XYZ file of C-alpha atoms in Angstrom:
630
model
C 63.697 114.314 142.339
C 60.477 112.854 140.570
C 61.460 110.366 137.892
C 59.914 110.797 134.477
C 57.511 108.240 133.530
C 58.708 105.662 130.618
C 56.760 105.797 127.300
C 55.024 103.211 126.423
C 54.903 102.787 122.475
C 51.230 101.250 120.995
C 50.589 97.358 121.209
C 48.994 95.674 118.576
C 47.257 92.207 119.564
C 46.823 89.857 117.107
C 45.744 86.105 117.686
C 47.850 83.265 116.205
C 44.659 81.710 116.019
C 40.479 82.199 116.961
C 40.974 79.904 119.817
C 44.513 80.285 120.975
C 45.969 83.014 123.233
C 46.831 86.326 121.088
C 50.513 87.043 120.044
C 51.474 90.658 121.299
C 53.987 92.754 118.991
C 54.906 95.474 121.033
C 57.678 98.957 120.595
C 60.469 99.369 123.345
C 58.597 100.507 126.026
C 60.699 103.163 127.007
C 63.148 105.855 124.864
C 65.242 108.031 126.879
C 65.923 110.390 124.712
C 62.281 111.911 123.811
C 60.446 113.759 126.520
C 56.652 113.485 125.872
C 54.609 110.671 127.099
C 52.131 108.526 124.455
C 48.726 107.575 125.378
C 48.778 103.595 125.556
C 46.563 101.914 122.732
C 45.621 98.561 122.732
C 44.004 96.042 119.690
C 43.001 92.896 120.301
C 40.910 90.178 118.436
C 38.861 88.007 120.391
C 36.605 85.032 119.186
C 33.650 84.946 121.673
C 33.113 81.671 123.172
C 30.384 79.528 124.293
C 28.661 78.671 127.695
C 29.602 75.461 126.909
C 32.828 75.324 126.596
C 34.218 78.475 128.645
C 33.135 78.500 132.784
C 31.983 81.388 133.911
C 34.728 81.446 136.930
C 37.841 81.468 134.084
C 39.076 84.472 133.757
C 39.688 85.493 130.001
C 43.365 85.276 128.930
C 43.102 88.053 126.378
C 41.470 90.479 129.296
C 42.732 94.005 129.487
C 43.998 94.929 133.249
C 41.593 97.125 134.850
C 42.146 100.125 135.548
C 44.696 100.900 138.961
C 42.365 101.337 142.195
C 39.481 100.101 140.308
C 39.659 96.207 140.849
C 37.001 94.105 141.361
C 36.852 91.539 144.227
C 37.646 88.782 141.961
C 40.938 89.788 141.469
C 43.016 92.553 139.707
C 40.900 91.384 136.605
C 37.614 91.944 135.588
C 35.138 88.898 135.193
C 34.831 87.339 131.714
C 31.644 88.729 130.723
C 32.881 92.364 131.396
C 35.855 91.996 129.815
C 34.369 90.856 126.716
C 31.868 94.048 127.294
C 34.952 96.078 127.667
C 37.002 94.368 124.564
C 33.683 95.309 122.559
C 33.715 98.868 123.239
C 37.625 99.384 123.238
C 37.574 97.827 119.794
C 34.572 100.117 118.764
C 36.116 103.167 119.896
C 39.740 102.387 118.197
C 37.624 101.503 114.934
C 36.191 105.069 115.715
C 38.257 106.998 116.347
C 41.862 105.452 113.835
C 40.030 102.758 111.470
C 43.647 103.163 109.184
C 45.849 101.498 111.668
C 45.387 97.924 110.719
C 45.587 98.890 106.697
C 48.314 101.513 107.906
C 50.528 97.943 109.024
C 49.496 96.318 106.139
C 50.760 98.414 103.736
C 53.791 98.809 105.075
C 54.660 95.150 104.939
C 53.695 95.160 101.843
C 55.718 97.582 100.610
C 58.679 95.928 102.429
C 58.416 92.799 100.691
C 57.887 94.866 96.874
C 61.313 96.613 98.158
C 63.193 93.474 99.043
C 62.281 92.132 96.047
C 63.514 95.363 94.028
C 66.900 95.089 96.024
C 67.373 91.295 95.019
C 66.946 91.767 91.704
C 69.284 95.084 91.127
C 71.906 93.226 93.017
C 71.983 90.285 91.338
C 72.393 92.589 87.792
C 75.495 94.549 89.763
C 76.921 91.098 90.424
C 76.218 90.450 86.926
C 78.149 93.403 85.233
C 81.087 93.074 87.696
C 81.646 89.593 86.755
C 81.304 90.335 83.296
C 83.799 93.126 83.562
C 86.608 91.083 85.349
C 86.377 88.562 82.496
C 86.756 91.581 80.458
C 89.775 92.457 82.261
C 91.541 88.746 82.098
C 90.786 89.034 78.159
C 91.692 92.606 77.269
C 95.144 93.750 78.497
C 98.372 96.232 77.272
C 101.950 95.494 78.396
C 99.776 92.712 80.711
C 98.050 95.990 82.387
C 94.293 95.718 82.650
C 92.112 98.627 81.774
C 88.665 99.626 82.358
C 85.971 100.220 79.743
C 85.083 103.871 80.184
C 81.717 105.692 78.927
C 81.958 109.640 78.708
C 79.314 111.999 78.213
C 78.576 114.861 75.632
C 80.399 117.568 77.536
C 83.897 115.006 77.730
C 83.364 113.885 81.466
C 84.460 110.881 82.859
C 81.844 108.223 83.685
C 83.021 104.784 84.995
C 81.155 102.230 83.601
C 80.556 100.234 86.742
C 78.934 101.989 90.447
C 77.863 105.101 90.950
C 80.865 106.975 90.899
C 84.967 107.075 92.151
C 85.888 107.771 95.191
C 90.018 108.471 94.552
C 91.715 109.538 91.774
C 95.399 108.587 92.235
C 97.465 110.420 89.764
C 100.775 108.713 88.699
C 101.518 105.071 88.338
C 104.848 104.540 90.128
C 105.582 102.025 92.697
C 104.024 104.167 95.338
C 100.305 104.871 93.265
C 100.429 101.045 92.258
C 101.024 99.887 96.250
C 98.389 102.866 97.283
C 95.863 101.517 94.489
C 96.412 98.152 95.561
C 95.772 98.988 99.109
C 92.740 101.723 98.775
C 90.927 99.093 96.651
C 91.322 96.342 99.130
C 89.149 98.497 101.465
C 86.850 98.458 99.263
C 87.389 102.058 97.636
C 86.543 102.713 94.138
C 89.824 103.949 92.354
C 90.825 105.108 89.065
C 94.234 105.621 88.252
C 95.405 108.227 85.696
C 99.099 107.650 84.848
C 100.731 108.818 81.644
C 102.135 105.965 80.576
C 101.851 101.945 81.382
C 104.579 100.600 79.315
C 107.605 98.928 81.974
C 109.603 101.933 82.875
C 113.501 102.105 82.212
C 114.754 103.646 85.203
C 117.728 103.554 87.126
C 116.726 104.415 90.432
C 113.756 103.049 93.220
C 115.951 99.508 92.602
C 117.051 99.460 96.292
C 113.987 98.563 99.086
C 115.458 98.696 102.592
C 114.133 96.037 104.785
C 112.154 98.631 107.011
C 110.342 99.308 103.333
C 110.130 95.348 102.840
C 108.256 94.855 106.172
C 105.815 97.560 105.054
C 105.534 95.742 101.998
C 104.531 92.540 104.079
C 102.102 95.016 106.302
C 99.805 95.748 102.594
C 100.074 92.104 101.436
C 102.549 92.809 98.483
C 105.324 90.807 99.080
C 104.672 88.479 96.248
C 105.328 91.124 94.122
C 109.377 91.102 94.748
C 108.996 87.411 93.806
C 109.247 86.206 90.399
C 111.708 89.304 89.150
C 114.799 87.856 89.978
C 115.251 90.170 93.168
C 118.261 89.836 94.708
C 118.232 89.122 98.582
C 120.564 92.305 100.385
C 121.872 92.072 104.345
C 123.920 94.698 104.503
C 126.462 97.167 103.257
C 130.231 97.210 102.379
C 132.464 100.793 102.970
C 135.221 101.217 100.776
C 137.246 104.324 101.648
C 141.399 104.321 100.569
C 141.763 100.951 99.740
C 140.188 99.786 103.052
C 136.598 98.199 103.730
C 134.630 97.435 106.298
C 130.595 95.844 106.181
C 127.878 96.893 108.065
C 125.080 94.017 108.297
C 121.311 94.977 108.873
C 119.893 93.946 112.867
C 117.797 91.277 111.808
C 118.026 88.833 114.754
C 114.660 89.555 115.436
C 112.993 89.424 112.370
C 111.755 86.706 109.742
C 114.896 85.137 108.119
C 112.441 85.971 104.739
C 113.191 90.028 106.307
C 115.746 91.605 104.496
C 116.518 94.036 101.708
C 115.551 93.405 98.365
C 117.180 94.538 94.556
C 115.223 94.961 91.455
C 115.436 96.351 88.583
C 112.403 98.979 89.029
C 110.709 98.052 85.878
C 109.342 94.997 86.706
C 108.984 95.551 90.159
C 106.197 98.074 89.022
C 104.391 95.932 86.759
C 104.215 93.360 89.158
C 102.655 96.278 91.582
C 100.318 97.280 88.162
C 99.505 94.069 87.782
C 97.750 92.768 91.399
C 96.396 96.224 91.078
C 94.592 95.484 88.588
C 93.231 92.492 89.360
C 90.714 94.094 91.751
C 87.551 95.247 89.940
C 87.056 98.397 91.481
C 90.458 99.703 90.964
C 90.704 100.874 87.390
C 94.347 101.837 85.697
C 94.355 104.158 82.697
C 96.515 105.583 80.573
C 96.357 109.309 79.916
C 98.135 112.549 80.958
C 96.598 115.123 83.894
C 97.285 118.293 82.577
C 95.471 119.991 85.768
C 93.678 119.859 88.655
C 90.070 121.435 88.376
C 88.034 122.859 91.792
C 84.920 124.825 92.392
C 84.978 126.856 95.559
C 88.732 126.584 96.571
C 87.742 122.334 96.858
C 89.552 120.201 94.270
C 86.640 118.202 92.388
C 89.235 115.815 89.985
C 91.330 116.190 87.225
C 91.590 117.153 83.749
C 93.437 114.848 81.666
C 94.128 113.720 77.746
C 93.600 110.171 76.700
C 96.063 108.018 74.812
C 93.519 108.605 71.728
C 93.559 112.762 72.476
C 90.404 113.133 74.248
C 89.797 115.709 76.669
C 87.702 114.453 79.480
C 87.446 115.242 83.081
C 87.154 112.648 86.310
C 85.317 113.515 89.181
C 86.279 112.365 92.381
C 85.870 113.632 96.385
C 89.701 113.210 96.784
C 92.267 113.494 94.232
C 95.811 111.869 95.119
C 98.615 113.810 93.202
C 101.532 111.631 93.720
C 103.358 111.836 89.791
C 106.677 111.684 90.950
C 109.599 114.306 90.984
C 108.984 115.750 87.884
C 105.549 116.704 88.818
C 103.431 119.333 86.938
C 100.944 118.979 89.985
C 102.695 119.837 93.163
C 102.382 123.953 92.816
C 98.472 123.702 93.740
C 99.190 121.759 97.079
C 102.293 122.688 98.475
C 105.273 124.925 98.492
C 108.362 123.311 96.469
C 111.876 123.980 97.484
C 113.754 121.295 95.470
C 117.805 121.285 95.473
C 119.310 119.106 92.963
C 122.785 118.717 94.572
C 124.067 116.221 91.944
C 123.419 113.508 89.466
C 123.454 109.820 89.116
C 124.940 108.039 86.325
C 124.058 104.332 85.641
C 125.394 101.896 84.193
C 124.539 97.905 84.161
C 127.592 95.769 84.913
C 127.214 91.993 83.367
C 128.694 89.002 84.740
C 129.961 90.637 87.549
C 130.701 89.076 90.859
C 130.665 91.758 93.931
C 133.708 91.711 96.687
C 130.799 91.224 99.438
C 127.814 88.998 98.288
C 124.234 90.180 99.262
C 125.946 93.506 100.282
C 125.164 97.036 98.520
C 128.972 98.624 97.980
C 129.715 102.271 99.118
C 133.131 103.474 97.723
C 133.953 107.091 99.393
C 135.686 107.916 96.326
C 136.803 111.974 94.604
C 134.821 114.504 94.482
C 131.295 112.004 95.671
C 130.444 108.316 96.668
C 129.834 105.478 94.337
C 127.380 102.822 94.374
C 127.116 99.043 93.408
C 124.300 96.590 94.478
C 123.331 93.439 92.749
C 119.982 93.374 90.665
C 119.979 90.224 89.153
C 121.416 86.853 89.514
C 123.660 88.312 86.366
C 123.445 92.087 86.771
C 125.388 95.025 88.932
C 124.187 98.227 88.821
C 126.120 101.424 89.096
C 125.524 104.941 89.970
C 128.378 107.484 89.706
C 127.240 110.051 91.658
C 128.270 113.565 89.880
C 128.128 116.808 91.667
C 126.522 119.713 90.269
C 123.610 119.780 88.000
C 125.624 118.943 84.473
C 127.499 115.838 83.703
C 129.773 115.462 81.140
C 127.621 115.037 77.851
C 127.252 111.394 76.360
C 127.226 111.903 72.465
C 130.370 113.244 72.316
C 132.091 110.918 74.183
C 133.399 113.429 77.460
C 131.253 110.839 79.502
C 132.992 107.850 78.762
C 136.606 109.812 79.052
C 135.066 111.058 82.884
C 134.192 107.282 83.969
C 137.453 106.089 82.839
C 139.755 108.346 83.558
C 138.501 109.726 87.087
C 135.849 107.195 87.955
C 137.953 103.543 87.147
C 140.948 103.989 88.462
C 139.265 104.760 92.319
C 137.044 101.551 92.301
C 138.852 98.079 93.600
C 140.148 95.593 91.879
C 137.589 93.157 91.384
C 135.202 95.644 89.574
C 137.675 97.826 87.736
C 137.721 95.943 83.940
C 133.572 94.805 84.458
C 133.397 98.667 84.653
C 135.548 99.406 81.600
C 133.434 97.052 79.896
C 129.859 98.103 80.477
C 131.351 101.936 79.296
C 132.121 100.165 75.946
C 128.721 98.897 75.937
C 127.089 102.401 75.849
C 123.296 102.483 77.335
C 124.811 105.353 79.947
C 122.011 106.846 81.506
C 121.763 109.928 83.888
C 119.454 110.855 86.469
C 118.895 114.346 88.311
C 119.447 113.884 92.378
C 116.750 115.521 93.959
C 115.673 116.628 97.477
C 112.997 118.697 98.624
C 111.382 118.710 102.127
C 107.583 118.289 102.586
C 106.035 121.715 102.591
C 102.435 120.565 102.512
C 99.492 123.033 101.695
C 96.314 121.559 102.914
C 94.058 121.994 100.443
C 90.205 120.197 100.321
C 89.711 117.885 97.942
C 93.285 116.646 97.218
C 96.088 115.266 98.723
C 100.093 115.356 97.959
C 102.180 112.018 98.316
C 105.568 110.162 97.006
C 108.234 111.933 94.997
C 106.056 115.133 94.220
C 105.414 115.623 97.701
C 108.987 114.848 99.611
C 112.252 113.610 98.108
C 115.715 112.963 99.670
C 119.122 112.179 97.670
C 118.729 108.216 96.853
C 122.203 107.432 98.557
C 120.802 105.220 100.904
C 117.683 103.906 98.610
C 115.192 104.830 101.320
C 112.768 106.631 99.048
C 110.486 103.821 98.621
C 110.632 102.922 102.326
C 109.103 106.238 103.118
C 106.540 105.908 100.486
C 105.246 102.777 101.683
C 104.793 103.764 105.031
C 103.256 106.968 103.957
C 100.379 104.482 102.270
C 100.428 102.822 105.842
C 99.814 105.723 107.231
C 96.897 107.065 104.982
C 95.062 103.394 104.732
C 94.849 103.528 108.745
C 93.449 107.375 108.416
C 90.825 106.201 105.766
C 89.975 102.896 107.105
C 87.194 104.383 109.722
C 85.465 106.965 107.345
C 82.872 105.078 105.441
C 81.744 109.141 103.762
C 84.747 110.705 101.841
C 82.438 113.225 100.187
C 83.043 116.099 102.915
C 85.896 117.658 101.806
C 86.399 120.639 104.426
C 86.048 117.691 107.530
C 88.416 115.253 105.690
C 90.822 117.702 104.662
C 90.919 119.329 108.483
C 90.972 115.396 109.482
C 93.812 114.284 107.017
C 96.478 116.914 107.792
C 97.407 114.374 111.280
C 99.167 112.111 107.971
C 101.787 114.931 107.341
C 102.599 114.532 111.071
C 102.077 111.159 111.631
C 104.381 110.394 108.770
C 107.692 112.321 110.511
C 109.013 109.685 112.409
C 109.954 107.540 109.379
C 110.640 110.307 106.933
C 112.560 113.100 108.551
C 114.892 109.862 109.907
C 115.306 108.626 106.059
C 115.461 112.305 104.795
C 117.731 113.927 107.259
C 119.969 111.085 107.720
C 120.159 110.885 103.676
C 120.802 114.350 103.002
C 123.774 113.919 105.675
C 125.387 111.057 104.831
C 125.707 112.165 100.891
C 127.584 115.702 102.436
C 130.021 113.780 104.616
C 130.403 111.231 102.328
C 131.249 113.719 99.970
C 135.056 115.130 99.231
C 135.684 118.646 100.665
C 138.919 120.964 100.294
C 137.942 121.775 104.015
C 140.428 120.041 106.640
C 137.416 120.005 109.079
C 135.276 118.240 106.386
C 138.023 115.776 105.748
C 137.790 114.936 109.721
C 134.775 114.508 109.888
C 134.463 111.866 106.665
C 137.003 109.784 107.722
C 135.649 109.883 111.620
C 132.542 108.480 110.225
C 134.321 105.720 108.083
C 136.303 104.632 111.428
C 132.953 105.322 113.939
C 131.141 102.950 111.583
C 134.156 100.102 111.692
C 133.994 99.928 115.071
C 131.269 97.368 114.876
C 128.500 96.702 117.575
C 126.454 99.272 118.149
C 128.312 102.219 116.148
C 127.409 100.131 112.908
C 124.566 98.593 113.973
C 122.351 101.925 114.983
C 123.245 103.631 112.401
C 122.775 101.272 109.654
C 119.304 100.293 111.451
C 117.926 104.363 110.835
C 119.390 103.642 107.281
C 117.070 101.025 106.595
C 114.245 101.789 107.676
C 114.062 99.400 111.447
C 114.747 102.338 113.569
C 112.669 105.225 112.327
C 113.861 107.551 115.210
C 115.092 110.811 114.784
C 116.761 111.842 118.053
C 118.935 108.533 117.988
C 119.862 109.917 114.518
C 120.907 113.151 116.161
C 122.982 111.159 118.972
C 124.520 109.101 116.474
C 125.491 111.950 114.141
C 127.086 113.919 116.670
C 128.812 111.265 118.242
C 130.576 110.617 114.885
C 131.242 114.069 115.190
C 132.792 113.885 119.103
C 134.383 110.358 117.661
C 136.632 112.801 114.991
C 137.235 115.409 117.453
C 138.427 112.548 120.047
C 140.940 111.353 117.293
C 142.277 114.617 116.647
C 143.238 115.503 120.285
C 144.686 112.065 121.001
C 147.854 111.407 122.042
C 148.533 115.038 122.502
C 146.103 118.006 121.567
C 147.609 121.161 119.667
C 146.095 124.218 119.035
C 145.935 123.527 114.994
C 144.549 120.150 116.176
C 141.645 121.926 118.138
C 141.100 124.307 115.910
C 140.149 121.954 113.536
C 138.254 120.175 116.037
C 136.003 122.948 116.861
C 135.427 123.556 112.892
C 134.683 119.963 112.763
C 131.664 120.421 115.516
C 130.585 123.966 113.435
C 130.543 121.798 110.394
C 128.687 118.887 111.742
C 126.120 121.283 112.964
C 126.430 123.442 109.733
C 124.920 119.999 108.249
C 122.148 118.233 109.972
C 120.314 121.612 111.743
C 119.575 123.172 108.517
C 117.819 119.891 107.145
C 116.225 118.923 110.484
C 114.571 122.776 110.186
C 113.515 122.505 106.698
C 111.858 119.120 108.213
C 110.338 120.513 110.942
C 111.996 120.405 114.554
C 108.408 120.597 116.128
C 107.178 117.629 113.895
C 110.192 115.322 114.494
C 110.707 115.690 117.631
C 107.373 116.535 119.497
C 104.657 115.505 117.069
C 102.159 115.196 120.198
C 102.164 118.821 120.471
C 100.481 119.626 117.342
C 97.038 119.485 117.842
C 96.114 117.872 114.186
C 98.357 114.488 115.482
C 95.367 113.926 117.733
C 92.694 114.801 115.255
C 89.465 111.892 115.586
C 88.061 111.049 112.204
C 84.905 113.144 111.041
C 81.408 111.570 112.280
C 80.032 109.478 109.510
């Protein structure tokens, strides 16, 4: 096999000085990848010298080898007089035959330097402007928010007033768009978020963060933000079923002692998010209402969105994140909804209140659905009466405040009863649809689907915001390598790996949620009634029938196969306590309904979650999807 011959790139010779030995600047001398050969060209500059001071018998040091097979007797290089012969005519015929070479070099330095220059100076005015817009943005600020000075052209399009451009519009300003800002800005992405309105929100859900959610909050740097809102510390939970009780503490041997659930009230939990958003100065938050998405070519290009002031303008962007909660006007384009509201929350503040089980969220299995209390201040309980159905009992006339206290009060234990009666009195009820729909997504370039409008689970165990911040995990890792956003065909094929990537953590939270709330719920059905007190009893049994469990509740165990074991085993546990000490045939009857029902609960929501995609995400081929080439 005859090896090709390297190429040898042209040599330039220049002297450092008339009487010194020349200074050679010279190419790689070989490049695998191209196939032709170059002819070799060398330059030098050579100051003649005099008998005097040069012997005769020196050879020259700025000679040029002799041709191979042609050397003289002297050596493999020519004598000093014919070198300096040859040196004459080499330099005549390269002055022939390419007299632009040197001035070809020289210009080209030259034009370097004029270009460094240029650089320097449009740098130092970018540095400039930025500096002068984050002073802006310490001096100028609504409901302590921060917001961007925008330009916009004749025909009402957005035009950011620093850069060239945004890369993400994130739709929405919830905790999840104010952690994903956060995050995507800290990597140096330019983002502009569009969220209808910045006041503190009054809501009464998203006050619950399971520690699994609290560790992710660590993972994005944002665990100052529980800090400084009076958040309440939670390890556990406490079961109250028929005037019995039993807790269930989180596994945290092997954390942090700082790990553990946090309570909030979700207001200021945001603004605290909004807030160290904001202080980055290429994430801009403003306020404004999308009222759609706009594309060219089936590829979402931004949004289209009213001002505070009533402008129309639209924001360009190579990816658009709808994530604008669960009353989103958004989520048609990109997916396929299926929500189910199976019931409603109604809240209530309880003031001056001291819980049977400190640091513990309360669960109280009461008729016809459960009942929740968790601490959200050092002197506030909230409460969420969960109703079945979609209608509660209307406020104004009062039938809401004859339900709580007449069906609600007289089921909750001792210590809370009259703090409840009192915070009825009070007024300020509030309701809050329950709502659960399973992520359906429909890939779609340009745009991407996250948080409450993309996947939501009944809030009985508070996991929604665990699964959101993981999501943001998720999608920071999957943008982190691609330095070019602007394809959106390769980043859309490239980004559907997040919708599996993301199963592990959300079909746990999600199936195990939509579970718990039916068998926590009261049933008619004998078999039903089994199988709610089985799991009461399974989950008193301490060790590791409360501990797994409660460790896929929060978040630490985001496994969905041990959910499936545990769930059934609750399941055997009921049938095992029906047949003991002697079985009957009513007795397994009822057992056997009790399996059907079991079943008749968790397979329908691990389908609508996917049974390939929680089970065996390595089989779908976008899990091992590699990142487009930049």
């Amino acid at each position: 096999m005859q090896l090709r011959k390297p190429i040898v790139f042209p040599t330039l010779l220049i002297p450092q000085s008339l009487d010194s030995q020349p200074f050679l600047l010279s190419a790689p001398t070989h490049l695998h990848n191209h196939k032709p050969q170059l002819p070799t060209i060398s330059l030098s500059f050579h100051k003649p010298t005099s008998k005097s001071t040069t012997p005769k018998s020196t050879t020259s040091r700025s000679c040029i080898p002799s041709e191979p097979g042609r050397e003289s007797k002297e050596g493999p290089f020519s004598s000093s007089k014919s070198c300096n012969s040859l040196i004459k005519l080499k330099m005549a015929t390269m002055v022939a035959t390419d007299p632009y070479v040197f001035w070809t070099l020289f210009a080209s330095l030259l034009g370097f330097l004029l270009l460094s220059v240029l650089r320097r100076r449009n740098y130092g005015n970018a540095t400039a402007k930025d500096e002068g817009k984050v002073k802006n943005k310490n001096n100028t600020s609504e409901n302590h928010i921060s917001e961007e000075c925008m330009k916009s052209s004749g025909d009402g399009e957005f035009r950011p007033e620093y850069g060239s451009g945004i890369d993400i519009i994130i739709v929405g300003a919830g905790v999840a768009v104010a952690a994903l800002a956060h995050t995507l800005g800290k990597e140096g992405r330019r983002v502009h978020v569009i969220e209808r309105d910045l006041t503190e929100p009054d809501r009464i859900v998203g006050e619950l963060l399971q520690p699994g959610g609290y560790l992710k909050l660590i993972e994005l740097g944002l665990e100052d933000c529980v800090e400084e809102i009076d958040a309440q510390r939670v390890l556990g939970y406490a079961l109250f079923k028929d005037g019995k009780n039993t807790t269930l503490s989180y596994p945290l041997e092997q954390f942090h002692s700082d790990v553990a659930g946090r309570s909030f009230h979700n207001g200021l939990f945001i603004q605290r998010m909004r807030e160290k958003a904001a202080t980055l100065p290429n994430v801009q938050l403003e306020q404004g209402t999308v009222t759609s998405l706009f594309e060219e070519n089936g590829t979402i290009k931004g949004v289209q969105y009213k001002t505070k002031d009533g402008r129309e303008l639209k924001a360009h962007a190579p990816l658009t994140i709808v994530c604008d909660g669960c009353f989103s006007n958004l989520r048609r384009t990109l997916c396929k909804p299926q929500v189910e509201v199976p019931s409603c929350f109604v809240g209530l503040i309880l003031e001056n209140c001291e819980l049977p089980f400190a640091y513990h969220g309360h669960v109280i299995l009461a008729d016809p659905s459960p009942i929740l209390f968790y601490q959200i201040s050092s002197t506030e309980v909230r409460c969420l009466v969960d109703v079945p159905g979609q209608k509660v009992p209307p406020i104004a006339n009062g039938a809401m405040a004859n339900y709580l206290k007449n069906v609600v009060a007289p089921q909750l234990p001792p210590e809370l009863h009259d703090p409840f009666l009192s915070a009825i009195d009070r007024g300020n009820i509030k309701t809050m649809p329950n709502r659960s729909m399973p992520a359906n997504p429909q890939p779609t370039p340009g745009a991407l689907l996250m948080g409450d409008a993309f996947n939501m689970r009944h809030p009985l165990t508070g996991g929604g915001m665990t699964v959101a911040l993981s999501d943001i995990v998720i999608l920071r890792d999957l943008l982190k390598p691609l330095r070019d956003i602007n394809d959106a065909p390769s980043l859309c094929n490239y980004l559907e790996s997040f919708y599996t990537l993301r199963k592990p953590v959300a079909s746990t939270i999600n199936t195990l949620a939509g579970a718990l709330y039916k068998v926590f719920s009261a049933s008619p059905d004998q078999a039903r009634k089994e199988m709610r007190q089985a799991c009461f009893d399974y989950l008193s049994l301490g060790g590791v029938y409360s501990t797994g469990p409660v460790a896929l509740l929060s978040g630490l165990n985001p496994r969905p196969l041990s959910l499936v074991l545990h769930f059934f085993a609750v399941a055997i546990y009921g049938v095992g306590r029906l047949l003991l000490p002697f079985p009957s045939p009513k007795r397994m009857w009822i057992g056997a309904r009790l399996i059907w029902s079991a079943s008749g609960i968790i397979f329908p929501i691990i389908k609508a979650e996917g049974v390939r995609q929680m089970f065996f995400p390595a089989t779908i081929p976008a899990y091992h999807r590699a990142p487009p080439p930049a």
